[in-house]
Short mmCIF file of C-alpha atoms in Angstrom, two decimals:
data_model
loop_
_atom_site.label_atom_id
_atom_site.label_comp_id
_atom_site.label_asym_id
_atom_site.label_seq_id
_atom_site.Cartn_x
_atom_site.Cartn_y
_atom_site.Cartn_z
CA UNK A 1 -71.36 -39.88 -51.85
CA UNK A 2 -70.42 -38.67 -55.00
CA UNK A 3 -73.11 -35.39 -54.73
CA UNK A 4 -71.48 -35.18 -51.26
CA UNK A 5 -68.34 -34.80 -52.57
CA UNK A 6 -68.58 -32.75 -55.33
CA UNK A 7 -70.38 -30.46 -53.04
CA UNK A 8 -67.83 -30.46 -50.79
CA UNK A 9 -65.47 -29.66 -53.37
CA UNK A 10 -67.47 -27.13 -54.56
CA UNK A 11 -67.82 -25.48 -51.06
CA UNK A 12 -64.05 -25.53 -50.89
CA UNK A 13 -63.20 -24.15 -53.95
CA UNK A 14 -65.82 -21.23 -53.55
CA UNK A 15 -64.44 -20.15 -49.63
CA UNK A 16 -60.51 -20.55 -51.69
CA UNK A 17 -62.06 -18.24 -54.36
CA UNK A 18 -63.26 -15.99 -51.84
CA UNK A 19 -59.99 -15.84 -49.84
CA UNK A 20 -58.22 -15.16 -52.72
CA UNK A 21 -60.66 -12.33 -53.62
CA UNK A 22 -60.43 -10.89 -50.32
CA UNK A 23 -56.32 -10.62 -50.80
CA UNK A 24 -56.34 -9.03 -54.17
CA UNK A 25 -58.50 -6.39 -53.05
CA UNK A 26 -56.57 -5.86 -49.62
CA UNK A 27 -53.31 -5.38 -51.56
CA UNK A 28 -55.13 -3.42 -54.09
CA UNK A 29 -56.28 -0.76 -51.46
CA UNK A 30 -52.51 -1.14 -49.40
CA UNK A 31 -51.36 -0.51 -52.85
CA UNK A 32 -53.42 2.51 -53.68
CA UNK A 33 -52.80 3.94 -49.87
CA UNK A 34 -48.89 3.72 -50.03
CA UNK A 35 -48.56 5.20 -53.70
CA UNK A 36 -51.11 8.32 -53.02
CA UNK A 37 -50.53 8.81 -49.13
CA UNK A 38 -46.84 10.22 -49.10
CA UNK A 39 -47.76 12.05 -51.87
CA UNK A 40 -50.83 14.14 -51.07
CA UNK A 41 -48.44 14.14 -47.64
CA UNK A 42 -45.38 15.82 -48.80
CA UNK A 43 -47.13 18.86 -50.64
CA UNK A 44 -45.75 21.52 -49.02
CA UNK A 45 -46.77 25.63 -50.11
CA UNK A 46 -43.47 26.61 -49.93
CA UNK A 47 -41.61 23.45 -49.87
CA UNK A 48 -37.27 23.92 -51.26
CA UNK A 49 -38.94 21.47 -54.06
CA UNK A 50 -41.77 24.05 -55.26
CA UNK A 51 -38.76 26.69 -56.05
CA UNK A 52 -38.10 27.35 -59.38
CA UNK A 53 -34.38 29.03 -61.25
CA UNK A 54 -33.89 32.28 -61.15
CA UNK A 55 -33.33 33.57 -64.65
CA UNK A 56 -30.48 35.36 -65.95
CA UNK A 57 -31.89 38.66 -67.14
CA UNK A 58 -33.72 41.11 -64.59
CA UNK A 59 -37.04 38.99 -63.84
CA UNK A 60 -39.99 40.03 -61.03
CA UNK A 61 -42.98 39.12 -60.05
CA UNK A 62 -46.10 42.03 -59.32
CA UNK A 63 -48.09 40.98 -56.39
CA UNK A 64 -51.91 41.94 -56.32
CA UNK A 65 -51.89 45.74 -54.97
CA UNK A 66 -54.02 45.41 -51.48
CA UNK A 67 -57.05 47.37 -50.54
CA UNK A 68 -56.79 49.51 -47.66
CA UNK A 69 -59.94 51.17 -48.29
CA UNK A 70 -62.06 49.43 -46.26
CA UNK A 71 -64.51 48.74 -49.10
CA UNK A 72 -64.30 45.22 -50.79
CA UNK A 73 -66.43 46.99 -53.88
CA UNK A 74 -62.93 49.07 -54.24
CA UNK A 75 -61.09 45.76 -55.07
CA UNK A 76 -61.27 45.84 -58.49
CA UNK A 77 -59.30 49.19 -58.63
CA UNK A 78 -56.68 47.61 -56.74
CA UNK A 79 -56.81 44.06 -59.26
CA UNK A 80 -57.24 46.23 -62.66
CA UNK A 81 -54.23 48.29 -61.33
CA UNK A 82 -52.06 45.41 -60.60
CA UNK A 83 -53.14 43.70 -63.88
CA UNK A 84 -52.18 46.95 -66.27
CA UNK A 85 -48.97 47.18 -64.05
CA UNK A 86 -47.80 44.07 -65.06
CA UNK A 87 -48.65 43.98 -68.59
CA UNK A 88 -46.67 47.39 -68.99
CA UNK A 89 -43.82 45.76 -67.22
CA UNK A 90 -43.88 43.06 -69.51
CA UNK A 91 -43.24 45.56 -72.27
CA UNK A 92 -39.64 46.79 -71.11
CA UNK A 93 -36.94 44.76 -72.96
CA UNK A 94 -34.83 42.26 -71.51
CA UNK A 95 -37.16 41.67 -67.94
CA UNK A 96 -38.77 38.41 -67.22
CA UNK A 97 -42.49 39.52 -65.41
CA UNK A 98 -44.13 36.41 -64.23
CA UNK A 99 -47.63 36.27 -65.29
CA UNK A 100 -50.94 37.21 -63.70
CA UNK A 101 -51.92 34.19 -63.10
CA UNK A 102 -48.83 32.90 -60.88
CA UNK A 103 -48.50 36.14 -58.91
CA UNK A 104 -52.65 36.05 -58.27
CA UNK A 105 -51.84 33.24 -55.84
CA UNK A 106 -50.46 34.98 -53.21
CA UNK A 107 -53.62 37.36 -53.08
CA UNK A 108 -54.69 38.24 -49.33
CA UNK A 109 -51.56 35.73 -48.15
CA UNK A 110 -49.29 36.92 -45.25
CA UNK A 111 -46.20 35.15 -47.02
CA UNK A 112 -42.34 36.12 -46.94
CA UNK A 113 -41.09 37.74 -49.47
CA UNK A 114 -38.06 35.62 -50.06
CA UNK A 115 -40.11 32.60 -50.20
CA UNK A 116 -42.52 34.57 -52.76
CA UNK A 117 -39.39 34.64 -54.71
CA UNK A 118 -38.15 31.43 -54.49
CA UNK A 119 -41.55 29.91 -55.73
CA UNK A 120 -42.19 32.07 -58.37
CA UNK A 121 -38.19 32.33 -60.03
CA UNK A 122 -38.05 35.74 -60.07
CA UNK A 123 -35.04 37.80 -58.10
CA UNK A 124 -37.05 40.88 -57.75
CA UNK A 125 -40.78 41.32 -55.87
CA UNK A 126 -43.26 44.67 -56.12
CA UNK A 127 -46.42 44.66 -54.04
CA UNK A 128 -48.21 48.17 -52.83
CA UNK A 129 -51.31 48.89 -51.57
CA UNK A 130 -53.96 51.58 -52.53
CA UNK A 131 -56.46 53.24 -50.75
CA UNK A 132 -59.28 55.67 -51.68
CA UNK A 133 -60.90 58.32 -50.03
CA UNK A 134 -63.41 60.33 -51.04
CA UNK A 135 -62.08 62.62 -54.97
CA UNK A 136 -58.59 61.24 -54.04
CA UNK A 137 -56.50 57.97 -54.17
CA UNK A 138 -52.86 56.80 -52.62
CA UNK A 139 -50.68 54.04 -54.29
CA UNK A 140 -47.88 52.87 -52.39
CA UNK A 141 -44.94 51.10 -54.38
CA UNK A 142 -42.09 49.06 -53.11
CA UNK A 143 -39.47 47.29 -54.92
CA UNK A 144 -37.95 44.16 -53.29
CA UNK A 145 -34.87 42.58 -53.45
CA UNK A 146 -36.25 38.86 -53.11
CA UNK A 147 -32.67 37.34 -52.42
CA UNK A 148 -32.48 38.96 -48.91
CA UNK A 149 -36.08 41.14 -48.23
CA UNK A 150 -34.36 44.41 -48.99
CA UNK A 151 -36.51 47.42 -50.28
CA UNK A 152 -34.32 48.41 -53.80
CA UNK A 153 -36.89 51.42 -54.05
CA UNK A 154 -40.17 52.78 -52.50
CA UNK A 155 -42.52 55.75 -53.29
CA UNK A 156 -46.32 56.86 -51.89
CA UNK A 157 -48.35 58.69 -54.68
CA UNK A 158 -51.34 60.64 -54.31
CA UNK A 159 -53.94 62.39 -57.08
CA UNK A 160 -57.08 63.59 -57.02
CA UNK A 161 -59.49 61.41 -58.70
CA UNK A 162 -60.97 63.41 -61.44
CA UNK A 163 -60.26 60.51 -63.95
CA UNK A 164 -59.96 56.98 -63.23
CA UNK A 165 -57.93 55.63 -66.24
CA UNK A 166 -56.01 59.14 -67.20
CA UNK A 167 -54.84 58.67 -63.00
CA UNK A 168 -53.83 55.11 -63.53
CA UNK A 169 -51.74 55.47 -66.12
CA UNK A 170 -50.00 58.20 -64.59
CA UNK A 171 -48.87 56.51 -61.44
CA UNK A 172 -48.06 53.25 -63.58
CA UNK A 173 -46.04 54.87 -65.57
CA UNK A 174 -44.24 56.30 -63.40
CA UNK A 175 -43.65 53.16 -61.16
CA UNK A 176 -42.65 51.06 -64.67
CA UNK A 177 -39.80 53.85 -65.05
CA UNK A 178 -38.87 53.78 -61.71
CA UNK A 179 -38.38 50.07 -62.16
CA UNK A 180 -36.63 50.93 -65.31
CA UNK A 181 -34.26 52.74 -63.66
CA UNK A 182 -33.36 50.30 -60.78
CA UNK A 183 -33.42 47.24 -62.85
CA UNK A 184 -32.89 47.85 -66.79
CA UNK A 185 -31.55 50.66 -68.41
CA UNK A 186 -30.21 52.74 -65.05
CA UNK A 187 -30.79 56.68 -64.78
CA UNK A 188 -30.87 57.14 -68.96
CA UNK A 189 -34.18 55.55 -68.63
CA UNK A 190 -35.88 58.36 -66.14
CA UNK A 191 -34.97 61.10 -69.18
CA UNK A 192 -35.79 59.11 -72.30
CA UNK A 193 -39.13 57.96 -70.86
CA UNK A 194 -40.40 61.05 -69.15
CA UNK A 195 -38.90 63.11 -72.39
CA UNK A 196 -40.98 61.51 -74.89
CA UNK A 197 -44.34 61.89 -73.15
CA UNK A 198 -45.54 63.97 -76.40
#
């Protein structure tokens, strides 16, 4: 009687063990599913939470310059141009350019400018596109207003292709004034830049 009962006890005590196993783990993984689940839920891409101040000075954000050649070889003329682009912008005094990195995102992305914008913190947006054929290249340049999708400034250039980096730096140039002009220093900017070329 006594075995009988202590193995009966036993018996009871190891199903109560068991039961209260089975609980701890079920509110473990109810636990785990109603702290991660809204989360991972609520990520949005362009979500009013994702956006980001706008600072106070002139600030923009370079958007990789598409392709339109045709070739995908081709795409790192369009990547190197959009990288050098953005590290000369960087140079002008008192304009916020949001880093490679950031603007790399949006790379092949059919997104709206505005929301671009938003996400990033910058009031202004450039993207352009550049296409090769055969000796000669185009670049085309636009300058948006990222408040309201306005075009501030656009310009198609085109130059024979007798040197790569000598041809870059010419149409970069001129698009970092341009921006110069629109954004920084006004029209004194377009003399004092293109006047000192020596």
């Amino acid at each position: 009687r006594v075995v009988k009962a202590r193995r009966t006890a036993f018996t009871r005590g190891k199903l109560i063990g068991l039961a209260v196993s089975a609980v701890l783990v079920g509110a473990i993984v109810t636990a785990g599913f109603v702290f991660t689940g809204p989360q991972v839920q609520q990520v949005t891409p362009y979500g009013e939470e994702d956006w980001l101040p706008v600072p106070e000075i002139p600030s923009i954000a370079v958007l990789p310059f598409k392709n339109m050649s045709g070739d995908s070889e081709q795409d790192y003329f369009a990547d190197g141009f959009t990288e050098t682009l953005i590290t000369e912008l960087s140079k002008l005094p008192g304009m916020f350019v949001i880093a490679r990195l950031s603007a790399f995102q949006f790379k092949n992305q059919q997104a709206d400018i505005r929301d671009v914008a938003s996400k990033l913190g910058v009031r202004y947006v450039m993207e352009g596109s550049i296409q090769k054929a055969g000796g000669r290249v185009r670049v085309n340049a636009q300058l948006i207003d990222g408040t309201d999708g306005t075009h501030l400034w656009a310009q198609v250039y085109d130059r024979n292709m007798s040197d790569f980096f000598s041809v870059q730096d010419d149409l970069i140039r001129k698009i970092v004034v341009e921006t110069d002009v629109n954004l920084v220093s006004g029209e004194d900017a377009r003399f004092w830049r293109t006047g000192t070329t020596n």
